[in-house]
Tab-separated table of C-alpha atoms in Angstrom:
chain	number	residue	atom	x	y	z
A	1	MET	CA	-4.252	7.500	-4.932
A	2	THR	CA	-6.245	9.518	-2.537
A	3	CYS	CA	-9.696	9.619	-1.117
A	4	ARG	CA	-12.437	12.336	-0.966
A	5	ALA	CA	-12.967	13.408	2.504
A	6	ASP	CA	-15.803	15.920	2.000
A	7	GLU	CA	-19.512	15.536	1.502
A	8	THR	CA	-20.233	13.883	-1.853
A	9	ASN	CA	-22.925	11.898	-3.534
A	10	VAL	CA	-20.392	9.690	-5.229
A	11	ALA	CA	-20.429	6.138	-3.731
A	12	ASP	CA	-16.723	5.475	-4.598
A	13	GLN	CA	-14.621	8.244	-3.023
A	14	THR	CA	-11.337	6.860	-4.281
A	15	VAL	CA	-9.536	9.402	-6.487
A	16	HIS	CA	-6.709	8.559	-8.921
A	17	LEU	CA	-4.182	11.403	-9.409
A	18	ARG	CA	-2.367	10.479	-12.631
A	19	SER	CA	0.746	11.906	-14.172
A	20	TRP	CA	-0.077	10.177	-17.580
A	21	VAL	CA	-2.736	10.561	-20.182
A	22	THR	CA	-5.544	8.022	-19.964
A	23	PRO	CA	-7.723	6.854	-22.898
A	24	GLY	CA	-10.621	9.066	-23.860
A	25	ASP	CA	-13.290	7.084	-22.100
A	26	VAL	CA	-11.471	7.485	-18.703
A	27	PRO	CA	-12.062	10.940	-17.386
A	28	ALA	CA	-9.114	12.707	-15.903
A	29	GLU	CA	-9.657	13.601	-12.242
A	30	TYR	CA	-8.422	16.960	-11.056
A	31	PRO	CA	-5.911	17.368	-13.975
A	32	LYS	CA	-4.538	20.627	-12.806
A	33	ILE	CA	-3.507	19.482	-9.375
A	34	LYS	CA	0.041	20.382	-8.515
A	35	ILE	CA	2.773	17.878	-7.461
A	36	TRP	CA	2.929	19.139	-3.941
A	37	GLN	CA	-0.833	18.956	-3.644
A	38	ALA	CA	-0.830	15.328	-4.878
A	39	ALA	CA	1.869	14.488	-2.350
A	40	ARG	CA	-0.107	15.996	0.509
A	41	ALA	CA	-3.356	14.361	-0.582
A	42	THR	CA	-1.879	10.893	-0.924
A	43	SER	CA	-0.047	11.084	2.420
A	44	ALA	CA	-2.723	12.780	4.623
A	45	ALA	CA	-3.332	9.763	6.940
A	46	PRO	CA	-5.959	11.121	9.412
A	47	ALA	CA	-4.142	9.917	12.445
A	48	TYR	CA	-0.986	11.997	11.596
A	49	PHE	CA	-1.741	14.843	9.195
A	50	GLN	CA	-4.532	17.321	8.389
A	51	ARG	CA	-6.645	16.730	5.292
A	52	LEU	CA	-5.762	18.769	2.201
A	53	THR	CA	-8.476	21.213	1.113
A	54	CYS	CA	-8.270	22.895	-2.283
A	55	ASP	CA	-10.305	25.360	-4.334
A	56	LEU	CA	-12.029	23.324	-7.082
A	57	ASN	CA	-11.253	26.026	-9.630
A	58	GLU	CA	-7.479	25.247	-9.078
A	59	LEU	CA	-7.899	21.650	-9.868
A	60	VAL	CA	-10.334	21.137	-12.764
A	61	ASP	CA	-9.739	22.041	-16.477
A	62	VAL	CA	-12.625	24.508	-16.969
A	63	PRO	CA	-12.967	28.222	-17.363
A	64	GLU	CA	-12.224	30.067	-14.094
A	65	GLY	CA	-15.322	30.678	-12.086
A	66	THR	CA	-17.361	27.850	-13.698
A	67	VAL	CA	-17.275	25.767	-10.570
A	68	ASN	CA	-17.355	26.886	-7.052
A	69	GLY	CA	-16.512	25.295	-3.627
A	70	THR	CA	-13.698	23.233	-2.239
A	71	VAL	CA	-12.665	19.583	-2.143
A	72	SER	CA	-10.913	17.749	0.580
A	73	PHE	CA	-8.653	14.721	0.460
A	74	ILE	CA	-7.130	12.183	2.922
A	75	ASP	CA	-4.768	9.311	2.442
A	76	GLY	CA	-6.325	6.677	-0.063
A	77	GLY	CA	-5.189	3.908	2.330
A	78	MET	CA	-8.429	4.407	4.245
A	79	VAL	CA	-10.214	2.649	1.453
A	80	GLU	CA	-7.458	1.043	-0.611
A	81	ASN	CA	-4.456	0.387	1.623
A	82	ASN	CA	-3.165	-2.188	-0.916
A	83	PRO	CA	-3.553	-0.721	-4.392
A	84	VAL	CA	-2.654	-3.841	-6.323
A	85	LEU	CA	-6.176	-4.397	-7.611
A	86	GLU	CA	-6.451	-0.809	-8.645
A	87	LEU	CA	-3.087	-1.191	-10.414
A	88	MET	CA	-4.324	-4.196	-12.352
A	89	SER	CA	-7.475	-2.253	-13.437
A	90	GLU	CA	-5.409	0.699	-14.467
A	91	ALA	CA	-3.192	-1.436	-16.649
A	92	ILE	CA	-6.159	-2.759	-18.577
A	93	LEU	CA	-7.673	0.759	-19.021
A	94	THR	CA	-4.313	2.179	-20.181
A	95	TYR	CA	-3.022	-0.672	-22.446
A	96	GLY	CA	-6.203	-2.618	-23.305
A	97	PRO	CA	-7.382	-6.102	-22.324
A	98	LYS	CA	-5.123	-7.851	-24.911
A	99	ARG	CA	-1.846	-6.470	-23.608
A	100	LYS	CA	0.287	-9.305	-21.980
A	101	VAL	CA	0.928	-8.964	-18.331
A	102	GLY	CA	4.335	-10.513	-17.530
A	103	CYS	CA	4.728	-9.933	-13.807
A	104	ILE	CA	2.746	-8.353	-10.916
A	105	VAL	CA	4.792	-7.610	-7.756
A	106	SER	CA	3.116	-6.618	-4.480
A	107	LEU	CA	5.466	-5.257	-1.836
A	108	GLY	CA	4.021	-5.385	1.700
A	109	THR	CA	4.956	-2.508	3.952
A	110	GLY	CA	3.006	-3.436	6.935
A	111	ILE	CA	2.483	-6.061	9.736
A	112	PRO	CA	-1.046	-7.504	9.930
A	113	ALA	CA	-2.602	-6.973	13.410
A	114	LYS	CA	-3.866	-9.913	15.265
A	115	LEU	CA	-7.657	-9.369	15.774
A	116	VAL	CA	-9.835	-11.145	18.340
A	117	PHE	CA	-13.585	-10.697	18.000
A	118	SER	CA	-15.529	-10.365	21.215
A	119	LYS	CA	-19.226	-10.040	21.914
A	120	GLY	CA	-18.979	-6.295	22.664
A	121	ALA	CA	-18.173	-3.441	20.421
A	122	LEU	CA	-14.761	-3.477	18.816
A	123	PRO	CA	-12.218	-0.910	19.788
A	124	VAL	CA	-11.651	1.909	17.375
A	125	GLY	CA	-8.028	0.714	16.717
A	126	ASP	CA	-9.302	-2.744	15.722
A	127	VAL	CA	-11.886	-1.261	13.302
A	128	ILE	CA	-9.155	0.821	11.612
A	129	SER	CA	-6.911	-2.211	11.329
A	130	MET	CA	-9.766	-4.056	9.567
A	131	LEU	CA	-10.350	-1.148	7.209
A	132	THR	CA	-6.665	-0.738	6.297
A	133	ASN	CA	-5.790	-4.407	6.126
A	134	SER	CA	-3.407	-4.709	3.165
A	135	GLU	CA	-3.454	-8.501	3.025
A	136	LYS	CA	-7.106	-8.983	1.945
A	137	PRO	CA	-6.605	-7.827	-1.597
A	138	VAL	CA	-3.637	-10.163	-2.077
A	139	ARG	CA	-5.738	-13.307	-2.320
A	140	LYS	CA	-8.111	-11.751	-4.861
A	141	ALA	CA	-5.289	-10.345	-6.952
A	142	GLN	CA	-3.505	-13.724	-7.031
A	143	SER	CA	-6.544	-15.435	-8.443
A	144	LEU	CA	-7.550	-12.578	-10.774
A	145	SER	CA	-4.007	-12.413	-12.194
A	146	LEU	CA	-4.197	-15.984	-13.790
A	147	PRO	CA	-6.688	-15.285	-16.490
A	148	LEU	CA	-4.952	-12.187	-17.602
A	149	PRO	CA	-2.828	-12.529	-20.833
A	150	LEU	CA	-0.587	-14.514	-20.549
A	151	ASN	CA	-3.490	-16.782	-19.577
A	152	GLY	CA	-2.805	-19.493	-16.904
A	153	VAL	CA	0.764	-18.413	-16.288
A	154	PRO	CA	1.594	-17.608	-12.664
A	155	LYS	CA	2.598	-14.030	-12.598
A	156	PHE	CA	1.607	-12.682	-9.210
A	157	PHE	CA	4.387	-12.326	-6.464
A	158	ARG	CA	3.821	-11.077	-2.959
A	159	PHE	CA	6.804	-10.127	-0.624
A	160	ASN	CA	6.050	-9.019	2.826
A	161	LEU	CA	8.227	-9.270	5.860
A	162	SER	CA	5.524	-10.290	8.307
A	163	ALA	CA	5.229	-12.305	11.524
A	164	PRO	CA	4.669	-15.801	10.067
A	165	ALA	CA	7.653	-15.323	7.828
A	166	VAL	CA	10.095	-14.783	10.594
A	167	GLY	CA	9.022	-17.383	13.209
A	168	ASP	CA	6.018	-17.926	15.356
A	169	SER	CA	2.825	-17.409	13.403
A	170	THR	CA	0.928	-16.821	16.678
A	171	VAL	CA	2.893	-13.592	17.342
A	172	ASP	CA	0.997	-10.511	16.386
A	173	GLY	CA	2.493	-7.400	14.878
A	174	LYS	CA	3.281	-5.533	18.079
A	175	MET	CA	5.283	-8.504	19.589
A	176	MET	CA	7.083	-8.835	16.325
A	177	VAL	CA	8.265	-5.258	16.308
A	178	LYS	CA	9.364	-5.506	19.971
A	179	SER	CA	11.374	-8.621	19.070
A	180	LEU	CA	12.975	-6.830	16.075
A	181	LEU	CA	13.886	-3.730	17.994
A	182	GLN	CA	15.413	-5.707	20.851
A	183	LYS	CA	18.153	-6.557	18.370
A	184	VAL	CA	18.976	-2.836	18.140
A	185	LYS	CA	21.264	-1.152	20.778
A	186	PRO	CA	19.310	2.064	21.291
A	187	TYR	CA	16.284	-0.061	22.130
A	188	SER	CA	17.808	-2.754	24.289
A	189	GLU	CA	19.561	-0.268	26.600
A	190	GLY	CA	16.275	0.469	28.366
A	191	SER	CA	14.528	-2.889	28.071
A	192	GLU	CA	12.265	-2.489	31.115
A	193	LYS	CA	11.054	0.967	30.024
A	194	ASP	CA	10.684	0.125	26.397
A	195	ALA	CA	8.583	-2.924	27.215
A	196	LYS	CA	5.784	-0.490	28.120
A	197	LEU	CA	5.975	1.445	24.880
A	198	ASN	CA	2.779	1.610	22.883
A	199	TYR	CA	2.473	0.656	19.182
A	200	ALA	CA	2.967	4.167	17.832
A	201	GLU	CA	6.158	4.615	19.800
A	202	LEU	CA	7.507	1.346	18.516
A	203	PHE	CA	7.023	2.274	15.010
A	204	LYS	CA	8.757	5.637	15.605
A	205	LYS	CA	11.806	3.586	16.667
A	206	MET	CA	11.524	1.661	13.420
A	207	ASP	CA	11.938	4.949	11.488
A	208	ASP	CA	15.084	5.865	13.440
A	209	TRP	CA	17.919	5.755	10.915
A	210	ARG	CA	20.166	4.029	13.446
A	211	ASN	CA	17.889	0.914	13.097
A	212	LEU	CA	18.178	0.621	9.369
A	213	THR	CA	21.086	-1.771	9.544
A	214	ALA	CA	19.182	-4.113	11.765
A	215	LEU	CA	16.094	-3.911	9.595
A	216	ARG	CA	18.086	-4.657	6.538
A	217	THR	CA	19.744	-7.669	8.129
A	218	MET	CA	16.387	-9.073	9.203
A	219	THR	CA	15.018	-8.548	5.678
A	220	GLU	CA	17.951	-10.393	4.104
A	221	ASP	CA	17.555	-13.237	6.633
A	222	TRP	CA	13.845	-13.475	5.780
A	223	ILE	CA	14.569	-13.571	2.054
A	224	LYS	CA	17.156	-16.421	2.438
A	225	LYS	CA	14.974	-18.476	4.736
A	226	THR	CA	11.483	-17.822	3.263
A	227	ALA	CA	11.325	-15.857	-0.021
A	228	ARG	CA	14.205	-16.830	-2.199
A	229	PRO	CA	12.463	-19.385	-4.394
A	230	GLU	CA	9.671	-16.930	-5.199
A	231	LEU	CA	12.129	-14.072	-5.565
A	232	GLU	CA	14.137	-16.098	-8.210
A	233	LYS	CA	10.929	-16.773	-10.062
A	234	CYS	CA	10.023	-13.183	-10.043
A	235	VAL	CA	13.375	-12.092	-11.355
A	236	GLY	CA	13.105	-14.565	-14.101
A	237	MET	CA	9.770	-13.037	-15.183
A	238	LEU	CA	11.157	-9.544	-14.993
A	239	THR	CA	14.315	-10.307	-17.054
A	240	ALA	CA	12.610	-12.439	-19.705
A	241	LYS	CA	13.897	-11.717	-23.212
A	242	ASP	CA	10.465	-10.615	-24.397
A	243	TRP	CA	9.903	-8.263	-21.456
A	244	GLN	CA	9.417	-5.179	-23.709
A	245	GLU	CA	6.253	-6.785	-25.125
A	246	LYS	CA	4.735	-7.213	-21.600
A	247	THR	CA	3.380	-4.984	-18.877
A	248	MET	CA	5.234	-5.183	-15.501
A	249	LEU	CA	3.217	-3.987	-12.453
A	250	VAL	CA	4.683	-3.172	-8.956
A	251	ALA	CA	2.423	-2.091	-6.136
A	252	ALA	CA	3.683	-1.121	-2.681
């Protein structure tokens, strides 16, 4: 999923780049887009990468020269940072409203920032955190999943290694990352210097392959202490004998 980043009169700028055929009443969006273009479009986070700009003639299924101009894309996370609601809608469009939904799994990949509203203008970083908050759609998806066939059966599972799950719920994301990285030798060697690292530098350290073991250990501890009951229920839904008759949805 990506987002239009050019001038358009379309209110919803979200774009679905599909690798499957949708029913006739769902128009294909840019069906001729190449795999590398789709990868660039869906990962073009404005803070890190330049937007992808393409010639419209290369993307739409019409005779060459019929359309003119270009279209630009940025990461869809700017409008749908958690695609679980879009995924649920897509399942209904693809399989129809009567298809049973056996399990919906939402995998959290971020740490919610702790926001404090003041009387003055919000910093740009706080505004971006609000726009890209991936936790807000979770509550909606949880309630909307109940009336889906199988009606009334709890089928939504959310797994996210976040601050409340590993200790003090008053700790914000930045403090949690520091706490995590202090368990890693490359981080703790320069504790005084590293204490002054900004948020972006902290997350660069999280991407360091040398820290994967510590991250995995922390995740396993979180599952044991917090998520095991939900995880076992989820596994039961995914491995049910009649799983072939149901739709299983996973959003990350």
